[in-house]
Backbone atoms as SQL, in Angstrom:
CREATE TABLE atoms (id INTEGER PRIMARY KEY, chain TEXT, resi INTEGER, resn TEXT, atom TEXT, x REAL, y REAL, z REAL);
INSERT INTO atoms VALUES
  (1, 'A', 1, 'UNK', 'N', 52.937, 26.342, 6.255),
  (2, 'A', 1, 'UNK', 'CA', 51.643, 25.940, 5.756),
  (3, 'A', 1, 'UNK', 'C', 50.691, 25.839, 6.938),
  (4, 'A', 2, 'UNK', 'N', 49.691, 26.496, 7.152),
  (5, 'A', 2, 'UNK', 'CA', 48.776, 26.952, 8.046),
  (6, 'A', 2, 'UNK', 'C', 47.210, 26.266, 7.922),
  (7, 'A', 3, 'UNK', 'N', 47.231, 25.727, 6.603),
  (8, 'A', 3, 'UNK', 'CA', 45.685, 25.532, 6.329),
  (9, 'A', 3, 'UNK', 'C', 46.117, 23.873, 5.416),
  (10, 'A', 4, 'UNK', 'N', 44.864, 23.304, 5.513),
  (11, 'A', 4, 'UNK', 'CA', 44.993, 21.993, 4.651),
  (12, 'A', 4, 'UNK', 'C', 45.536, 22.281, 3.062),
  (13, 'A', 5, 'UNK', 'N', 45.628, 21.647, 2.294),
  (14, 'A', 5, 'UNK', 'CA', 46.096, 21.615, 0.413),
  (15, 'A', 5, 'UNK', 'C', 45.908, 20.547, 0.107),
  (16, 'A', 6, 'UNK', 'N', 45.059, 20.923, -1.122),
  (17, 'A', 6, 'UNK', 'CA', 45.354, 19.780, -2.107),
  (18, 'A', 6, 'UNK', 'C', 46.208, 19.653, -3.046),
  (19, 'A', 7, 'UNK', 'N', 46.253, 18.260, -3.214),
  (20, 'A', 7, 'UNK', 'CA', 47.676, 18.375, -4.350),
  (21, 'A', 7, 'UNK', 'C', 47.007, 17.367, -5.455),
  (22, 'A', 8, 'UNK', 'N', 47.735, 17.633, -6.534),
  (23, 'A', 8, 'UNK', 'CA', 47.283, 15.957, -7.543),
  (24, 'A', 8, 'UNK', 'C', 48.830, 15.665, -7.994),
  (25, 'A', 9, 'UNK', 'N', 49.303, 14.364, -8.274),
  (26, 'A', 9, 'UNK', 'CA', 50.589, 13.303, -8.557),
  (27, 'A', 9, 'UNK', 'C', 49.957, 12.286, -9.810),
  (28, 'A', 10, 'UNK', 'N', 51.171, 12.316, -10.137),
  (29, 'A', 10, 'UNK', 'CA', 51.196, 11.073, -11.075),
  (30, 'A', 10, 'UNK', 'C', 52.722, 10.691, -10.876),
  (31, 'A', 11, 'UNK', 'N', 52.424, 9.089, -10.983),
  (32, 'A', 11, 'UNK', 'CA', 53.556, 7.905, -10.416),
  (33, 'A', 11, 'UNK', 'C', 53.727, 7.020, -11.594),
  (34, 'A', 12, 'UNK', 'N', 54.966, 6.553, -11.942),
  (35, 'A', 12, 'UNK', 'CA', 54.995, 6.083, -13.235),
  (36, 'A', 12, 'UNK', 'C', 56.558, 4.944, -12.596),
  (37, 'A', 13, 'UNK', 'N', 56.522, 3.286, -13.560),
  (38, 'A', 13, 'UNK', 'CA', 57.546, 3.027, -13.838),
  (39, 'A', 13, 'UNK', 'C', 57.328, 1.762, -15.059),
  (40, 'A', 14, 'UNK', 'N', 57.885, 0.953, -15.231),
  (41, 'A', 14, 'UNK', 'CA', 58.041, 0.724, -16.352),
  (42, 'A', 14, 'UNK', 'C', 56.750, -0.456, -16.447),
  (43, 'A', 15, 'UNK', 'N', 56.126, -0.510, -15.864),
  (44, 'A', 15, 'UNK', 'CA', 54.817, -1.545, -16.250),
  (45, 'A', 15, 'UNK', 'C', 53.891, -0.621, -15.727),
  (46, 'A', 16, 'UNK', 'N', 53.823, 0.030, -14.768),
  (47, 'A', 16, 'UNK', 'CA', 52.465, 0.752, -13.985),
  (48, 'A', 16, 'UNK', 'C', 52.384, 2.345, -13.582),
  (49, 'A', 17, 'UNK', 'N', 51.388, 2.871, -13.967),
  (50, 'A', 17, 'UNK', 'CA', 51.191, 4.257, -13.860),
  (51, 'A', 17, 'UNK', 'C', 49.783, 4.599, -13.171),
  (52, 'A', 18, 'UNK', 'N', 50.032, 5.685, -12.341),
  (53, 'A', 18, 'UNK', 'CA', 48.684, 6.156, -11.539),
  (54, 'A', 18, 'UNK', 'C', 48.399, 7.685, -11.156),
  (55, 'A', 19, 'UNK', 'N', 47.811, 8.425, -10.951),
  (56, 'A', 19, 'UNK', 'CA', 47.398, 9.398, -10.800),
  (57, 'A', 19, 'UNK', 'C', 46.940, 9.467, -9.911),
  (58, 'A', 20, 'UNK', 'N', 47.008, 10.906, -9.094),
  (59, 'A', 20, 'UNK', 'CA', 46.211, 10.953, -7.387),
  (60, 'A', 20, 'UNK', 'C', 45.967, 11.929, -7.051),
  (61, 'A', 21, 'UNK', 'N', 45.029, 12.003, -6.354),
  (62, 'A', 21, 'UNK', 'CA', 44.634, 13.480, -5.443),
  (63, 'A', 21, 'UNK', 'C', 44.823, 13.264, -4.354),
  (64, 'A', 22, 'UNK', 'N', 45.321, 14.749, -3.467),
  (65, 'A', 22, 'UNK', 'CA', 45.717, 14.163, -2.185),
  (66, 'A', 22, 'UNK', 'C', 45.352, 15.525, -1.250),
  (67, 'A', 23, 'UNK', 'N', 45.060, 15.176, 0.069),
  (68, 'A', 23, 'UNK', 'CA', 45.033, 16.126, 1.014),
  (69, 'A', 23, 'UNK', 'C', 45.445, 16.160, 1.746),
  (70, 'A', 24, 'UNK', 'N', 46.675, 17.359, 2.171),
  (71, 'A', 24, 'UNK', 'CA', 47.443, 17.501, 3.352),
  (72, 'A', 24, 'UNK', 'C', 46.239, 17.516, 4.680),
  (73, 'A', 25, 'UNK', 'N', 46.472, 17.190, 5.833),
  (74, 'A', 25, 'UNK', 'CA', 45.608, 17.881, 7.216),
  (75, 'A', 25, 'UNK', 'C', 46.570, 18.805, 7.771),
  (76, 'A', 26, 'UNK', 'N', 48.126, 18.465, 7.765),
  (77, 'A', 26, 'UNK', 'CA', 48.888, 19.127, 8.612),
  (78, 'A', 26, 'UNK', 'C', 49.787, 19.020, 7.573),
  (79, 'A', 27, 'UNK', 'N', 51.250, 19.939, 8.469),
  (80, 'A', 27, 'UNK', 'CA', 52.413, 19.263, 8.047),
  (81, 'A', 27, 'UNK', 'C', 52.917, 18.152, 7.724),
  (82, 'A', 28, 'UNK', 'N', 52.136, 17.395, 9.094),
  (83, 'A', 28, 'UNK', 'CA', 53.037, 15.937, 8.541),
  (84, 'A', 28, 'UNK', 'C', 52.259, 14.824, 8.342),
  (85, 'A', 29, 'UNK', 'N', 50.923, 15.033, 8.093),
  (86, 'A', 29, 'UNK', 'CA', 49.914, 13.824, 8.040),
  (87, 'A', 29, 'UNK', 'C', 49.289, 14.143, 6.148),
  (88, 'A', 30, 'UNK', 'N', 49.448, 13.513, 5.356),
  (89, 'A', 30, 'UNK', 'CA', 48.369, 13.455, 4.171),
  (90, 'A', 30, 'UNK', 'C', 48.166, 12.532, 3.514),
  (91, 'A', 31, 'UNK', 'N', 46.900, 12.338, 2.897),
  (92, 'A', 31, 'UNK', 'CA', 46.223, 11.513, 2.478),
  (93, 'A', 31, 'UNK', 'C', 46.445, 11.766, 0.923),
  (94, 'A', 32, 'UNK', 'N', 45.860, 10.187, 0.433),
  (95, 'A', 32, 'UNK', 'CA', 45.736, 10.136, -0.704),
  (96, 'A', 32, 'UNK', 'C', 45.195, 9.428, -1.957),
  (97, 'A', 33, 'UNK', 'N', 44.555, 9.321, -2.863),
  (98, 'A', 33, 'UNK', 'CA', 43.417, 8.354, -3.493),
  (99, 'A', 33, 'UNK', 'C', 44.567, 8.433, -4.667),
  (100, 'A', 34, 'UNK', 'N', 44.709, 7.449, -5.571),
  (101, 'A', 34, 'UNK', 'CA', 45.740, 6.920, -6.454),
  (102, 'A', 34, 'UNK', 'C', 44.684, 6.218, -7.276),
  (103, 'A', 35, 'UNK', 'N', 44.617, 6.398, -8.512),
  (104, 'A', 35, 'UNK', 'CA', 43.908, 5.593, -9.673),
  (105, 'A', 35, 'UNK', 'C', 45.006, 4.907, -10.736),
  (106, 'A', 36, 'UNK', 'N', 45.389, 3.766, -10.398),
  (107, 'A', 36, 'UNK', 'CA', 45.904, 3.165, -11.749),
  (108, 'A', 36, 'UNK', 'C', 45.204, 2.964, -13.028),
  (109, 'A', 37, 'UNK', 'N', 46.359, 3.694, -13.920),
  (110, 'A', 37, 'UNK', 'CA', 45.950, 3.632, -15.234),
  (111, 'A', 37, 'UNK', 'C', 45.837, 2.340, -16.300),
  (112, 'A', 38, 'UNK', 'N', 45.545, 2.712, -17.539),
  (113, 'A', 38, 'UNK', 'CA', 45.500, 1.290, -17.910),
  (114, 'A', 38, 'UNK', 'C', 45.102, -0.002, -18.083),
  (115, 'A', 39, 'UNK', 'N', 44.020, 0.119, -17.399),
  (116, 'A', 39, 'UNK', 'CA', 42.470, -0.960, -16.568),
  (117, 'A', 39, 'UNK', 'C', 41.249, 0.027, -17.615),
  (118, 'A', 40, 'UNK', 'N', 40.056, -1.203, -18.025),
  (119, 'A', 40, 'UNK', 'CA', 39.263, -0.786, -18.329),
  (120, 'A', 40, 'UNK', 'C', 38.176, -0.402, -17.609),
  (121, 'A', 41, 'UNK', 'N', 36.739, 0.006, -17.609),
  (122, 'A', 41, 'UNK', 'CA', 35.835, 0.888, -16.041),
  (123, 'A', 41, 'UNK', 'C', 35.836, -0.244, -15.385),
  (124, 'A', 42, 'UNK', 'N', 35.613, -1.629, -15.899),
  (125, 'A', 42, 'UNK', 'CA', 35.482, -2.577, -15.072),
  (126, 'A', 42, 'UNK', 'C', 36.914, -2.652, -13.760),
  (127, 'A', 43, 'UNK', 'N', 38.231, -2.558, -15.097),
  (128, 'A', 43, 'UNK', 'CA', 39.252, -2.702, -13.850),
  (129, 'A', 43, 'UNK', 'C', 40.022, -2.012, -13.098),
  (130, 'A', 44, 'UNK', 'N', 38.792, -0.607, -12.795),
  (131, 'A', 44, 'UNK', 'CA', 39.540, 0.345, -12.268),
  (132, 'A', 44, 'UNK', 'C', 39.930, -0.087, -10.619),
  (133, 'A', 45, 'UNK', 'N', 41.397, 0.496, -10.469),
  (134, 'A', 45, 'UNK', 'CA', 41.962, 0.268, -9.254),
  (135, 'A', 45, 'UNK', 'C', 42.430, 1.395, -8.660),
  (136, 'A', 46, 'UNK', 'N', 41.466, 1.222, -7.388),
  (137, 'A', 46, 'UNK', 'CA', 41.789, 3.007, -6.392),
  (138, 'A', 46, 'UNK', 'C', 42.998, 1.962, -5.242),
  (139, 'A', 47, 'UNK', 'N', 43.829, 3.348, -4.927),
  (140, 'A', 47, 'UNK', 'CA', 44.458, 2.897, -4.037),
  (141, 'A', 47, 'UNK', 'C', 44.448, 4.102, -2.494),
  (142, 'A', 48, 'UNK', 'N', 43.949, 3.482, -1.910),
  (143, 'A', 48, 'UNK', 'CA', 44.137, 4.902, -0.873),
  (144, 'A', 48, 'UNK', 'C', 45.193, 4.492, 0.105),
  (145, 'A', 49, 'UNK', 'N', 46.161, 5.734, 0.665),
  (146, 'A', 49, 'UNK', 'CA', 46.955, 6.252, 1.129),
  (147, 'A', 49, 'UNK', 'C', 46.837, 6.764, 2.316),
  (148, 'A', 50, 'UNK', 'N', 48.044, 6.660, 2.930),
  (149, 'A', 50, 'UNK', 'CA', 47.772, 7.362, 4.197),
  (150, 'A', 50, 'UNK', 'C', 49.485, 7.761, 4.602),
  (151, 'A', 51, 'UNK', 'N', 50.010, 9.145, 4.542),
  (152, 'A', 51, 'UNK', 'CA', 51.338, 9.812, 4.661),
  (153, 'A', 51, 'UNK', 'C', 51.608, 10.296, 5.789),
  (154, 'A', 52, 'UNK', 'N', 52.925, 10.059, 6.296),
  (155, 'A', 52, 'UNK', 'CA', 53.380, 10.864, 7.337),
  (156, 'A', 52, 'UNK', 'C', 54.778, 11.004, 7.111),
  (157, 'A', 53, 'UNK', 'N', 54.722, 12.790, 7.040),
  (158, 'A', 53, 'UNK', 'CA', 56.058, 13.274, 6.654),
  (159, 'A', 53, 'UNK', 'C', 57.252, 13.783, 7.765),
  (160, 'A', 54, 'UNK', 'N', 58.136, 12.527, 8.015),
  (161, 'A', 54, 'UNK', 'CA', 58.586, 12.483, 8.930),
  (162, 'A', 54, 'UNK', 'C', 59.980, 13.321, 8.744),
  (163, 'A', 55, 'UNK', 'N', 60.731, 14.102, 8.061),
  (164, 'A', 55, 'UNK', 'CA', 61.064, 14.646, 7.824),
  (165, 'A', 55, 'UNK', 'C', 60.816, 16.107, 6.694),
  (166, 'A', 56, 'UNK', 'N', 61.033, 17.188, 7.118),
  (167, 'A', 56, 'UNK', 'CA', 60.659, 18.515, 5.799),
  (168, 'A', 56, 'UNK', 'C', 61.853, 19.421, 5.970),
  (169, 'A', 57, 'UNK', 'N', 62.024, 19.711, 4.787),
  (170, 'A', 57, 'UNK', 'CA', 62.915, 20.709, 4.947),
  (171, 'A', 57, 'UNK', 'C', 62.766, 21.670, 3.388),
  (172, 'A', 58, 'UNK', 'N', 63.445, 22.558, 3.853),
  (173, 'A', 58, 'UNK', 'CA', 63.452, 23.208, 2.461),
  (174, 'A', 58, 'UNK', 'C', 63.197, 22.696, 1.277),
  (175, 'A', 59, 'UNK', 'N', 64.081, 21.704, 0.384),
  (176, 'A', 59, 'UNK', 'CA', 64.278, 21.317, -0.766),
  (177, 'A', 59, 'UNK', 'C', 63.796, 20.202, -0.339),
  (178, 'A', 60, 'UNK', 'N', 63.359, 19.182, 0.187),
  (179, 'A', 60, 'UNK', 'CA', 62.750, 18.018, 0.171),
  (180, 'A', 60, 'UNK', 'C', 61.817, 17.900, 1.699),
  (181, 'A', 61, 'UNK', 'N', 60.924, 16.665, 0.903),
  (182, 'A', 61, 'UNK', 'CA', 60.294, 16.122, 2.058),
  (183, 'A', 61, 'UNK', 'C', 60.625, 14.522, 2.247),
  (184, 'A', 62, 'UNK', 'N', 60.578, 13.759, 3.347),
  (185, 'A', 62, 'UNK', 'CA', 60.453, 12.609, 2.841),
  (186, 'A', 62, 'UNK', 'C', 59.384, 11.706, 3.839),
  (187, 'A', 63, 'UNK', 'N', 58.751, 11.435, 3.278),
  (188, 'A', 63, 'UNK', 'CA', 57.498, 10.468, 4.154),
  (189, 'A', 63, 'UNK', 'C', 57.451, 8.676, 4.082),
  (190, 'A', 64, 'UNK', 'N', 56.477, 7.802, 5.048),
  (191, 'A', 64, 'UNK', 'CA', 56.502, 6.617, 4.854),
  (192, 'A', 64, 'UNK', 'C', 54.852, 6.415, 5.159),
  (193, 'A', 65, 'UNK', 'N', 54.167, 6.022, 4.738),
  (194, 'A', 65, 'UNK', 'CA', 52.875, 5.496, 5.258),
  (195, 'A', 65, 'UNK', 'C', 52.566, 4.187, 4.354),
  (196, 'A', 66, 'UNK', 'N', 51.172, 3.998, 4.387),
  (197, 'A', 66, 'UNK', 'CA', 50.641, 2.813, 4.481),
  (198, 'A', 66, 'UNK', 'C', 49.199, 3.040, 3.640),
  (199, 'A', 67, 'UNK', 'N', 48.618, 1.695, 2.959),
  (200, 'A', 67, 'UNK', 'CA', 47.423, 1.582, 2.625),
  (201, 'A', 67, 'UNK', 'C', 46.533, 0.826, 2.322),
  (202, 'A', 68, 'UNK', 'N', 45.438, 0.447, 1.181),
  (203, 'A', 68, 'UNK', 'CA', 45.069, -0.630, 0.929),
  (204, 'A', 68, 'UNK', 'C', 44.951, 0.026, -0.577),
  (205, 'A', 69, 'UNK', 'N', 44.936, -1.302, -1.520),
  (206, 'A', 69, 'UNK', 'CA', 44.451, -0.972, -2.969),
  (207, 'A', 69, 'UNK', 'C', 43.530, -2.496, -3.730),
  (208, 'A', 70, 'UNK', 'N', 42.786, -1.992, -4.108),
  (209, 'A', 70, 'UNK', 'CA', 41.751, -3.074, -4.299),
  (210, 'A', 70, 'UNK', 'C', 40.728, -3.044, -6.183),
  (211, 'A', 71, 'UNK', 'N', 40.571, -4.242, -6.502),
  (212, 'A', 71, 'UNK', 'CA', 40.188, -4.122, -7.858),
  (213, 'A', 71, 'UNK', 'C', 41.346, -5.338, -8.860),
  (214, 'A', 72, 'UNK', 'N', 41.898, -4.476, -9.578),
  (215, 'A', 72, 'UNK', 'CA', 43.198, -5.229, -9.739),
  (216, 'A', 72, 'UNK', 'C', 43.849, -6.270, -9.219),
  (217, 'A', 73, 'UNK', 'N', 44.929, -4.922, -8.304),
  (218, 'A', 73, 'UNK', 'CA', 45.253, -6.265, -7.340),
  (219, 'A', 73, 'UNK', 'C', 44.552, -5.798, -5.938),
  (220, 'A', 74, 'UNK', 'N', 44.704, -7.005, -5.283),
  (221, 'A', 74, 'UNK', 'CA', 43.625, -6.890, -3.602),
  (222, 'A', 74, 'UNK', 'C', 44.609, -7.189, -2.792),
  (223, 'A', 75, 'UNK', 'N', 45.335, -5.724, -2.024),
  (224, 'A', 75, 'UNK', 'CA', 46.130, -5.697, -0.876),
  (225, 'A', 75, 'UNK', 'C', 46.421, -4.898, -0.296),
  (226, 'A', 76, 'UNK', 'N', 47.592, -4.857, 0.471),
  (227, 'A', 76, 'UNK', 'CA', 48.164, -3.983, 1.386),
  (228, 'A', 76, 'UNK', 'C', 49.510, -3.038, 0.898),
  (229, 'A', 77, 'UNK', 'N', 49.416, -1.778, 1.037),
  (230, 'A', 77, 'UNK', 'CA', 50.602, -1.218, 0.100),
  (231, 'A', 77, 'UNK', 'C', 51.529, -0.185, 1.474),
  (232, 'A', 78, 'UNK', 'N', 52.409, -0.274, 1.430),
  (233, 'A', 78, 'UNK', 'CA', 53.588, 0.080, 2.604),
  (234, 'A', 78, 'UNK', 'C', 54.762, 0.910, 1.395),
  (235, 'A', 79, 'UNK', 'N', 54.511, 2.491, 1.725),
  (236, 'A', 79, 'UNK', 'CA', 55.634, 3.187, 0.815),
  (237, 'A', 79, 'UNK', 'C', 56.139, 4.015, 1.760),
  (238, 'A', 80, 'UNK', 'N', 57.355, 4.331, 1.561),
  (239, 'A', 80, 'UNK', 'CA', 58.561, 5.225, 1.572),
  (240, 'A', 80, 'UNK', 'C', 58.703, 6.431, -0.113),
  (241, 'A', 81, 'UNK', 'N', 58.971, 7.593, 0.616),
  (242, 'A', 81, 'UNK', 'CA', 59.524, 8.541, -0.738),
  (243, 'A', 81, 'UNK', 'C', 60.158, 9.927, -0.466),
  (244, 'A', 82, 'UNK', 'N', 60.549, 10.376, -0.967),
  (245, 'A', 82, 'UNK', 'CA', 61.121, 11.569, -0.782),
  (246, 'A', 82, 'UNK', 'C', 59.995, 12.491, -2.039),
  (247, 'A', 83, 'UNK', 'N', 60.071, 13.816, -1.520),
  (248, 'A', 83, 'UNK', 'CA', 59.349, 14.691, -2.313),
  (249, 'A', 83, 'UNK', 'C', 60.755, 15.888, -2.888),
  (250, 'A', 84, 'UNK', 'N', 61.116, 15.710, -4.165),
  (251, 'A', 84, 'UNK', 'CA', 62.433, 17.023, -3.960),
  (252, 'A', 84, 'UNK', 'C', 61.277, 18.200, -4.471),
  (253, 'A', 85, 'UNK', 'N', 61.864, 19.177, -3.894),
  (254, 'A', 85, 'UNK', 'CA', 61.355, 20.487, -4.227),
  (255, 'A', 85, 'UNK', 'C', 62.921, 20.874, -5.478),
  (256, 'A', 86, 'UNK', 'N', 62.543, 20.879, -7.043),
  (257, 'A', 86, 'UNK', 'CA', 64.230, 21.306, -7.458),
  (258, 'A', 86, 'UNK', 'C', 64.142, 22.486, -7.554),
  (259, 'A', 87, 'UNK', 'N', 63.124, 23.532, -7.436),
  (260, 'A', 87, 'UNK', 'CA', 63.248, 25.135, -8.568),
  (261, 'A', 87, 'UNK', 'C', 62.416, 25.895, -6.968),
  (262, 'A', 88, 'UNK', 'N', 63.301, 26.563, -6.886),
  (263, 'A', 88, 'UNK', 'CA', 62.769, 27.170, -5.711),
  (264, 'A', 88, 'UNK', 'C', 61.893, 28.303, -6.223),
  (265, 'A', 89, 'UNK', 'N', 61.818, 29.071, -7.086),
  (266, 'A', 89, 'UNK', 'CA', 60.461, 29.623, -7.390),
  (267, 'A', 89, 'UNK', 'C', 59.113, 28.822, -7.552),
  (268, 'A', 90, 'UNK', 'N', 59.239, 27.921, -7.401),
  (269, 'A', 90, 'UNK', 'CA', 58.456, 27.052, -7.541),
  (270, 'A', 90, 'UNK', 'C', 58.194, 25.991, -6.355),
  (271, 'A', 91, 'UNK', 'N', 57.875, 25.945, -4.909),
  (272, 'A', 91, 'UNK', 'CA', 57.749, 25.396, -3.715),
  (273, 'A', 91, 'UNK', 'C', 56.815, 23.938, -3.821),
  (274, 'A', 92, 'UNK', 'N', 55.736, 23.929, -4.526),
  (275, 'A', 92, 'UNK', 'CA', 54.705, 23.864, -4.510),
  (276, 'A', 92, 'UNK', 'C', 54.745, 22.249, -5.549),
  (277, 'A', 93, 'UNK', 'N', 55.950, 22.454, -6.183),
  (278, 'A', 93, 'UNK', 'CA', 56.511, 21.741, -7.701),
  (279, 'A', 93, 'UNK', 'C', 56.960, 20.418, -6.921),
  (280, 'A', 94, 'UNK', 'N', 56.797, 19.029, -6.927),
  (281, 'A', 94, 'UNK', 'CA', 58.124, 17.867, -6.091),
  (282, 'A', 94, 'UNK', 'C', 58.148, 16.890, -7.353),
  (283, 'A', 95, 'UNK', 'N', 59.159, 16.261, -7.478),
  (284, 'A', 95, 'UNK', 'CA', 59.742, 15.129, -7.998),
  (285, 'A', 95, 'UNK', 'C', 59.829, 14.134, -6.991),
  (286, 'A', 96, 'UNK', 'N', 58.730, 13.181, -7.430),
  (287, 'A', 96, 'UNK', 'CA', 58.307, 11.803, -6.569),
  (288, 'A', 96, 'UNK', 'C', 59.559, 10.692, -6.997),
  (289, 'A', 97, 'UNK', 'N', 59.920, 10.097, -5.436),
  (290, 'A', 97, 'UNK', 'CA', 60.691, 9.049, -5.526),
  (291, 'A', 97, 'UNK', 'C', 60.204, 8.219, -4.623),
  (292, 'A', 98, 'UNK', 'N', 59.678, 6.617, -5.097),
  (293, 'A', 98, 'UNK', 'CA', 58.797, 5.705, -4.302),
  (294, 'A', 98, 'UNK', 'C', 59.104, 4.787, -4.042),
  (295, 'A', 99, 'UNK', 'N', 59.503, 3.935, -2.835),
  (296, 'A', 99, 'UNK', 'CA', 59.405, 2.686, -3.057),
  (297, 'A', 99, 'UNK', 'C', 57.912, 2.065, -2.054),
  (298, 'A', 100, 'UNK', 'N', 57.543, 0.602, -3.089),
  (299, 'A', 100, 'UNK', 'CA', 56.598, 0.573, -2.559),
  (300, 'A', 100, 'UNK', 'C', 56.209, -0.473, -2.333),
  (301, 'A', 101, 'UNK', 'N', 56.306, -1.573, -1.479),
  (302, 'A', 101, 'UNK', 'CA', 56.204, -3.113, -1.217),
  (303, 'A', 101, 'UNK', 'C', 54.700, -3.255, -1.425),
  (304, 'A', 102, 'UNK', 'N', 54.101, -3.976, -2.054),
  (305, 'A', 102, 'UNK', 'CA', 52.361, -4.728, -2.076),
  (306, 'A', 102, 'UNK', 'C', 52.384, -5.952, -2.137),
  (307, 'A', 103, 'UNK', 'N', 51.771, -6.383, -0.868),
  (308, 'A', 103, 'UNK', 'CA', 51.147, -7.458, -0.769),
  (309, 'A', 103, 'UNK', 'C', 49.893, -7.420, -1.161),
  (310, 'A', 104, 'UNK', 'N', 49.711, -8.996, -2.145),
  (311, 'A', 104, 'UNK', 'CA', 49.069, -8.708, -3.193),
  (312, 'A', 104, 'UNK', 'C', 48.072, -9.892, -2.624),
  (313, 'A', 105, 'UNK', 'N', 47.008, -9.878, -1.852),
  (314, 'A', 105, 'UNK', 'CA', 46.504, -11.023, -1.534),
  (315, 'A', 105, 'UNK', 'C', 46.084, -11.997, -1.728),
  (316, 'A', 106, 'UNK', 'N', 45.389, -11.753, -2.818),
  (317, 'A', 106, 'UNK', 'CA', 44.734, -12.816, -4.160),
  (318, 'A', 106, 'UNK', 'C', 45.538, -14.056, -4.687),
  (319, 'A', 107, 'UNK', 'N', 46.892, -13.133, -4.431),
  (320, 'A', 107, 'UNK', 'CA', 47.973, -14.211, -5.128),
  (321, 'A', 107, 'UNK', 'C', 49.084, -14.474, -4.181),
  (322, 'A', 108, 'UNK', 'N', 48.858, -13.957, -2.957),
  (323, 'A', 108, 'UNK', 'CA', 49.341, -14.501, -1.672),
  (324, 'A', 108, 'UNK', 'C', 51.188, -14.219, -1.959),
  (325, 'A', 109, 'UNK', 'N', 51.197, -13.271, -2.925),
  (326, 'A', 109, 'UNK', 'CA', 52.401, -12.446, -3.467),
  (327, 'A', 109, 'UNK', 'C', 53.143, -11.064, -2.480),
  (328, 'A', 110, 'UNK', 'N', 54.452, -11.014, -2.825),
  (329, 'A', 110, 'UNK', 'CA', 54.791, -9.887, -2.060),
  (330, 'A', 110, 'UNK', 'C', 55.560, -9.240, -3.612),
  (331, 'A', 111, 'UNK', 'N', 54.949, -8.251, -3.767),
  (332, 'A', 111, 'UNK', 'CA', 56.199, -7.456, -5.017),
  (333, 'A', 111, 'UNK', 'C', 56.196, -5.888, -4.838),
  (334, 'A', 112, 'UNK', 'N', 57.677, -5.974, -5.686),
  (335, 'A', 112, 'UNK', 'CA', 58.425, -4.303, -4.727),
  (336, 'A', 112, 'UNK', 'C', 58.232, -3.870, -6.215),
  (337, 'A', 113, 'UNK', 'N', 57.687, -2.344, -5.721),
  (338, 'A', 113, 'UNK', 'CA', 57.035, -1.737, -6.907),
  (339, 'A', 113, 'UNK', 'C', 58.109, -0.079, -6.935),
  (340, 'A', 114, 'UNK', 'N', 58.961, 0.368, -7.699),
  (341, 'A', 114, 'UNK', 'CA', 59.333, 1.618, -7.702),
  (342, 'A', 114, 'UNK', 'C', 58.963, 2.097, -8.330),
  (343, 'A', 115, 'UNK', 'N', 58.783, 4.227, -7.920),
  (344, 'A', 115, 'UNK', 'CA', 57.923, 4.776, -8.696),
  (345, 'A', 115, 'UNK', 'C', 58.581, 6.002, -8.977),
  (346, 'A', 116, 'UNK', 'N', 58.654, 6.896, -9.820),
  (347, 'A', 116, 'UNK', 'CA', 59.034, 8.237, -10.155),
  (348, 'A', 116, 'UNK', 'C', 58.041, 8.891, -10.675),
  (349, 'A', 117, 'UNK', 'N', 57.983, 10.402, -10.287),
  (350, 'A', 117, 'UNK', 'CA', 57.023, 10.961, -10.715),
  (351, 'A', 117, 'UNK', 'C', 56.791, 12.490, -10.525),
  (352, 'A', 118, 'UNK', 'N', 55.840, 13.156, -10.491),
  (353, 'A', 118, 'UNK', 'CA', 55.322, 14.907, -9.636),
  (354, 'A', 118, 'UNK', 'C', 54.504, 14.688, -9.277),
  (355, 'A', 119, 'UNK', 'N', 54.329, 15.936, -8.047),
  (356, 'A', 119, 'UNK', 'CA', 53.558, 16.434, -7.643),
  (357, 'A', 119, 'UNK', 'C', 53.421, 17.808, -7.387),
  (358, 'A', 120, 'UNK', 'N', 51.743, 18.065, -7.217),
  (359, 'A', 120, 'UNK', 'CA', 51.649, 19.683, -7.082),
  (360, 'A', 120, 'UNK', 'C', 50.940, 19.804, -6.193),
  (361, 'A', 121, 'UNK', 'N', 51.072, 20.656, -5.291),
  (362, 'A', 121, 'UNK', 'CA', 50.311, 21.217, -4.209),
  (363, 'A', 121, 'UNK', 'C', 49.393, 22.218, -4.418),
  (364, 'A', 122, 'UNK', 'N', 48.088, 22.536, -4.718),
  (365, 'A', 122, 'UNK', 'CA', 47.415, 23.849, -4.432),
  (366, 'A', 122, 'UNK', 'C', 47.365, 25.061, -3.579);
């Protein structure tokens, strides 16, 4: 991969779901804006992202970064995930696996959030 990509994801588990657009810069640096679902306009909650994919290989990636998410809840979000690539005609295709600690400031809370999901790369 030679040039930036965008990708869009959706993250799902059994109370919370979100959707995202994201932009590679490199191999191993990408970004990302996350909208939880489920909130009315008033309680929309962006979460932005920040990835570094510290391992790639063929069939998977796996990254850890960091962020903030605000609205909802007001904090600090610290994830780990693997990206599988399963259908090799298909490169571009990943099955999201998340874990994702938020500190939740408002409520001076720490809760571990897991996520499953896709993504697609452009």
């Amino acid at each position: 991969m030679g040039n930036a990509q965008l990708s869009t994801s959706f993250y799902t588990n059994n109370h919370l779901s979100k959707v995202g657009v994201g932009y590679e810069f490199n191999e191993k640096l990408w970004s990302e804006v996350r909208f939880y679902s489920g909130t009315n306009i008033h309680g929309i909650t962006p979460e932005v992202v920040l990835n570094y994919n510290f391992r790639r290989k063929e069939y998977y990636d796996a990254y850890i970064g960091g962020g903030l998410v605000v609205n909802y809840f007001d904090g600090i979000v610290i994830q780990a995930g693997v990206l599988i690539k399963p259908i090799q005609e298909l490169p571009n295709l990943s099955l999201i696996i998340e874990l994702q600690p938020l500190y939740e400031g408002g409520y001076n809370q720490m809760f571990l959030n897991g996520f499953g999901g896709l993504r697609f790369r452009f």
